[in-house]
Every structure is written in structure tokens, then in C-alpha cells.
Amino acid sequence: MRSFVKEAVLSVIAISFFSSAAQARSVKGCQIKHHAVCSHKDLHGQDLHGVNFRHGVLDHVNFRGANLRSADLSHVNLRTSDLRGAKLQGARLVGSKLINTNLGCATLTGANMRMTNLHGLRAASADFTNVDFTGSFGTPLSTTGAIFTGAIGLGGNGGNGGAGGNGGAAGNGGAGGVCGNGGNGGNGGAG
């Protein structure tokens, strides 16, 4: 009889432990979970390292300066969200909508941004080092000063350099941007 009571008590403890662990935590009114709906929330500066927002709706959210390292933001609607200065190293943004989103000064080193909608993205001075953009589409509004070292999946070619005058050295081609204008321009021929 004692072993039966002991097993029953242990079962109740285990059930209460696992059910409380399965409940999503809440940060500033936003439940941190898969399929989260947190439109128009203020999560600036929050530590959201490794969260799973997969398939969520996070449009018009202030993530300014938030820690989203290794977060799963795959197939998330981040339309018009503010991610300026956010830390997104190693984050998954596969298939996400970054329409009119601001990633200015954000760090996305090693992030997976395959098949992401980049239409109207503002990403001035963002760090996209080693980011995978394969299959991404849309025209970003601004990538001035952004870093794309080692990034893959950028399409298009930069312009050609102009011819040098009177035996002078030729000019360099212009650097390309993201989505359809990527790559560095070639060097011009000798004059």
C-alpha cells in the first residue's frame, strides 16, 4: 500500500511540474510561444534568447535592442516591427515577412534568412555577416552601410568601372545591394 501511495504522490508532482513547464512565459503581455500573436507590443531591450515564435504574428512590435540570439522567428509576420540594434546572431527567419521592418544597426551574424520577404526593409548599418539569403525576395528600402561579408544568396551584379582618361587608372565599379542588385562591381579597364 505504501508503494502505491508513494507512486501516486510522485505522479501528481510530476504532472504539476510538467504542466507548469509547458505553459508559455509571458513578457510585457506577450506569451512567448509557437504561434504567438503579439501585435503592437513593446518588447524593447528584452532578453528573448532562444525563444520560439515560429509561425507567430509580431507585426508593429518594438524589439529595439532586444536579445533574440538563436531565436526561431521562422514564418513570422514582423511587418513594420522595429528591430533596430537587436541582437539576432544565429536566429532563424526562414520564410518570415520583414515588410517595412527596421533592422538598422541590428546584428544578424550567421542568421538564416532563406525565402524571407525583404520588401521595404530598412537595414542601414546592419551586420549580415555570413547570413543565408537564398530564395529571399523583395526590394529593401535601405541597406546603406550594411555589412554583407560572407553572405550568400545575393543576386545580380554591380556596375562596371568606367574607362580611365589619358592613360590614367580606371575607376572601380559600384558595390551592389541586396536582392537583385547584390555583388560587388568589377574594376574598370586601364586607360
CSV table of C-alpha atoms in Angstrom, one decimal:
chain,number,residue,atom,x,y,z
A,1,MET,CA,0.0,0.0,0.0
A,2,ARG,CA,2.8,2.4,0.8
A,3,SER,CA,4.4,1.9,-2.6
A,4,PHE,CA,1.0,2.7,-4.3
A,5,VAL,CA,0.7,5.9,-2.3
A,6,LYS,CA,4.3,6.8,-3.0
A,7,GLU,CA,3.8,6.3,-6.7
A,8,ALA,CA,0.5,8.3,-6.7
A,9,VAL,CA,2.2,11.2,-4.9
A,10,LEU,CA,5.2,11.1,-7.3
A,11,SER,CA,2.8,11.1,-10.3
A,12,VAL,CA,0.9,14.1,-9.0
A,13,ILE,CA,4.2,16.0,-8.5
A,14,ALA,CA,5.4,15.0,-12.0
A,15,ILE,CA,2.2,16.1,-13.7
A,16,SER,CA,2.2,19.5,-11.9
A,17,PHE,CA,5.9,20.0,-12.8
A,18,PHE,CA,5.4,19.2,-16.5
A,19,SER,CA,2.2,21.2,-16.9
A,20,SER,CA,3.7,24.3,-15.4
A,21,ALA,CA,6.9,23.9,-17.5
A,22,ALA,CA,4.7,23.5,-20.6
A,23,GLN,CA,3.0,26.9,-20.0
A,24,ALA,CA,4.4,29.7,-22.0
A,25,ARG,CA,6.1,32.5,-20.1
A,26,SER,CA,4.7,36.0,-20.7
A,27,VAL,CA,6.8,39.1,-21.3
A,28,LYS,CA,5.1,42.5,-21.2
A,29,GLY,CA,1.8,41.0,-22.2
A,30,CYS,CA,3.2,38.8,-24.9
A,31,GLN,CA,3.1,35.0,-24.5
A,32,ILE,CA,6.4,33.6,-25.6
A,33,LYS,CA,5.4,30.6,-27.6
A,34,HIS,CA,5.0,29.0,-31.0
A,35,HIS,CA,2.2,30.7,-33.0
A,36,ALA,CA,2.3,33.7,-30.6
A,37,VAL,CA,0.1,36.7,-31.5
A,38,CYS,CA,1.7,39.8,-30.1
A,39,SER,CA,0.9,42.7,-32.4
A,40,HIS,CA,1.7,46.2,-31.2
A,41,LYS,CA,3.6,45.2,-28.1
A,42,ASP,CA,6.7,46.9,-26.6
A,43,LEU,CA,9.4,44.3,-26.1
A,44,HIS,CA,12.4,46.6,-26.4
A,45,GLY,CA,15.5,45.6,-24.6
A,46,GLN,CA,14.0,42.2,-23.5
A,47,ASP,CA,16.2,39.1,-23.2
A,48,LEU,CA,14.4,36.7,-25.6
A,49,HIS,CA,17.4,34.5,-26.3
A,50,GLY,CA,16.4,31.2,-28.0
A,51,VAL,CA,12.6,31.9,-28.0
A,52,ASN,CA,10.3,30.1,-30.4
A,53,PHE,CA,7.9,32.5,-32.1
A,54,ARG,CA,7.7,30.2,-35.1
A,55,HIS,CA,4.5,31.0,-37.2
A,56,GLY,CA,3.7,33.9,-35.0
A,57,VAL,CA,2.2,37.3,-35.7
A,58,LEU,CA,4.6,40.0,-34.3
A,59,ASP,CA,3.7,43.0,-36.5
A,60,HIS,CA,4.3,46.5,-35.2
A,61,VAL,CA,6.3,45.2,-32.3
A,62,ASN,CA,9.1,47.2,-30.7
A,63,PHE,CA,12.1,44.8,-30.4
A,64,ARG,CA,14.6,47.7,-30.3
A,65,GLY,CA,17.8,46.5,-28.6
A,66,ALA,CA,16.3,43.1,-27.7
A,67,ASN,CA,18.4,39.9,-27.4
A,68,LEU,CA,16.9,37.5,-29.9
A,69,ARG,CA,20.1,35.4,-30.3
A,70,SER,CA,19.3,31.9,-31.7
A,71,ALA,CA,15.5,32.7,-31.7
A,72,ASP,CA,13.2,30.9,-34.1
A,73,LEU,CA,11.3,33.5,-36.0
A,74,SER,CA,10.6,31.3,-39.0
A,75,HIS,CA,7.4,32.1,-40.9
A,76,VAL,CA,6.7,35.0,-38.6
A,77,ASN,CA,5.0,38.2,-39.7
A,78,LEU,CA,7.3,41.0,-38.5
A,79,ARG,CA,5.7,43.6,-40.7
A,80,THR,CA,6.6,47.2,-39.6
A,81,SER,CA,8.3,46.0,-36.5
A,82,ASP,CA,11.3,47.9,-35.0
A,83,LEU,CA,14.4,45.7,-34.6
A,84,ARG,CA,16.9,48.5,-34.5
A,85,GLY,CA,20.0,47.4,-32.6
A,86,ALA,CA,18.6,44.0,-31.9
A,87,LYS,CA,20.9,41.0,-31.4
A,88,LEU,CA,19.8,38.3,-33.9
A,89,GLN,CA,23.0,36.2,-34.2
A,90,GLY,CA,22.1,32.7,-35.3
A,91,ALA,CA,18.4,33.5,-35.5
A,92,ARG,CA,16.1,31.6,-37.9
A,93,LEU,CA,14.0,33.9,-40.0
A,94,VAL,CA,13.2,31.4,-42.7
A,95,GLY,CA,10.1,32.5,-44.7
A,96,SER,CA,9.4,35.5,-42.5
A,97,LYS,CA,7.8,38.7,-43.6
A,98,LEU,CA,10.1,41.7,-42.9
A,99,ILE,CA,8.0,44.1,-44.9
A,100,ASN,CA,8.7,47.7,-43.9
A,101,THR,CA,10.6,46.3,-40.9
A,102,ASN,CA,13.6,48.3,-39.5
A,103,LEU,CA,16.8,46.3,-38.8
A,104,GLY,CA,19.0,49.4,-38.7
A,105,CYS,CA,22.2,48.6,-36.7
A,106,ALA,CA,21.0,45.1,-35.9
A,107,THR,CA,23.5,42.2,-35.7
A,108,LEU,CA,22.4,39.2,-37.7
A,109,THR,CA,25.7,37.3,-38.0
A,110,GLY,CA,25.0,33.7,-39.1
A,111,ALA,CA,21.3,34.2,-39.3
A,112,ASN,CA,19.2,32.0,-41.6
A,113,MET,CA,17.0,34.4,-43.8
A,114,ARG,CA,16.2,31.9,-46.6
A,115,MET,CA,13.0,32.7,-48.5
A,116,THR,CA,12.4,35.9,-46.5
A,117,ASN,CA,10.3,38.8,-47.8
A,118,LEU,CA,12.5,41.9,-47.6
A,119,HIS,CA,10.2,44.4,-49.3
A,120,GLY,CA,10.7,47.9,-47.9
A,121,LEU,CA,13.2,46.6,-45.3
A,122,ARG,CA,15.3,49.3,-43.7
A,123,ALA,CA,18.7,47.9,-42.7
A,124,ALA,CA,21.2,50.8,-42.6
A,125,SER,CA,24.4,49.7,-40.9
A,126,ALA,CA,23.1,46.2,-40.1
A,127,ASP,CA,25.6,43.3,-39.8
A,128,PHE,CA,24.6,40.5,-42.2
A,129,THR,CA,27.9,38.7,-42.0
A,130,ASN,CA,27.5,35.0,-43.1
A,131,VAL,CA,23.7,35.3,-43.5
A,132,ASP,CA,21.9,33.0,-45.9
A,133,PHE,CA,19.6,34.9,-48.1
A,134,THR,CA,18.9,32.1,-50.5
A,135,GLY,CA,15.5,32.5,-52.1
A,136,SER,CA,14.8,35.8,-50.4
A,137,PHE,CA,12.8,38.3,-52.4
A,138,GLY,CA,11.5,41.9,-52.3
A,139,THR,CA,13.3,45.2,-52.6
A,140,PRO,CA,14.8,46.6,-49.5
A,141,LEU,CA,14.3,50.4,-49.0
A,142,SER,CA,17.8,51.0,-47.5
A,143,THR,CA,20.9,49.0,-46.8
A,144,THR,CA,23.4,51.9,-46.6
A,145,GLY,CA,26.4,50.9,-44.6
A,146,ALA,CA,25.2,47.3,-44.0
A,147,ILE,CA,27.9,44.6,-43.9
A,148,PHE,CA,27.4,41.5,-46.1
A,149,THR,CA,30.7,39.8,-45.7
A,150,GLY,CA,30.3,36.1,-46.4
A,151,ALA,CA,26.5,36.4,-47.0
A,152,ILE,CA,25.1,34.0,-49.6
A,153,GLY,CA,22.1,34.1,-51.9
A,154,LEU,CA,22.5,37.7,-53.0
A,155,GLY,CA,21.6,38.1,-56.7
A,156,GLY,CA,22.6,40.4,-59.5
A,157,ASN,CA,25.8,42.2,-60.3
A,158,GLY,CA,27.3,45.5,-59.5
A,159,GLY,CA,28.0,48.0,-62.3
A,160,ASN,CA,31.2,48.2,-64.4
A,161,GLY,CA,34.0,50.6,-63.8
A,162,GLY,CA,34.4,53.5,-66.2
A,163,ALA,CA,37.4,53.8,-68.5
A,164,GLY,CA,40.4,55.9,-67.3
A,165,GLY,CA,41.2,59.0,-69.2
A,166,ASN,CA,44.6,59.7,-71.0
A,167,GLY,CA,46.5,56.8,-69.7
A,168,GLY,CA,45.2,57.1,-66.1
A,169,ALA,CA,43.9,54.3,-64.0
A,170,ALA,CA,40.3,53.2,-64.4
A,171,GLY,CA,37.7,53.7,-61.7
A,172,ASN,CA,36.1,50.9,-59.7
A,173,GLY,CA,32.6,49.6,-60.2
A,174,GLY,CA,29.9,50.4,-57.7
A,175,ALA,CA,29.1,47.9,-54.9
A,176,GLY,CA,25.7,46.2,-55.2
A,177,GLY,CA,23.0,45.9,-52.6
A,178,VAL,CA,20.6,43.2,-51.5
A,179,CYS,CA,18.0,41.3,-53.6
A,180,GLY,CA,18.6,41.6,-57.3
A,181,ASN,CA,21.4,44.2,-57.1
A,182,GLY,CA,23.9,42.2,-55.0
A,183,GLY,CA,27.6,41.6,-55.5
A,184,ASN,CA,30.5,43.9,-55.9
A,185,GLY,CA,31.1,45.9,-59.1
A,186,GLY,CA,34.1,44.9,-61.3
A,187,ASN,CA,37.2,47.0,-61.9
A,188,GLY,CA,37.4,49.3,-65.0
A,189,GLY,CA,40.0,48.7,-67.7
A,190,ALA,CA,43.2,50.5,-67.9
A,191,GLY,CA,43.1,53.9,-69.8
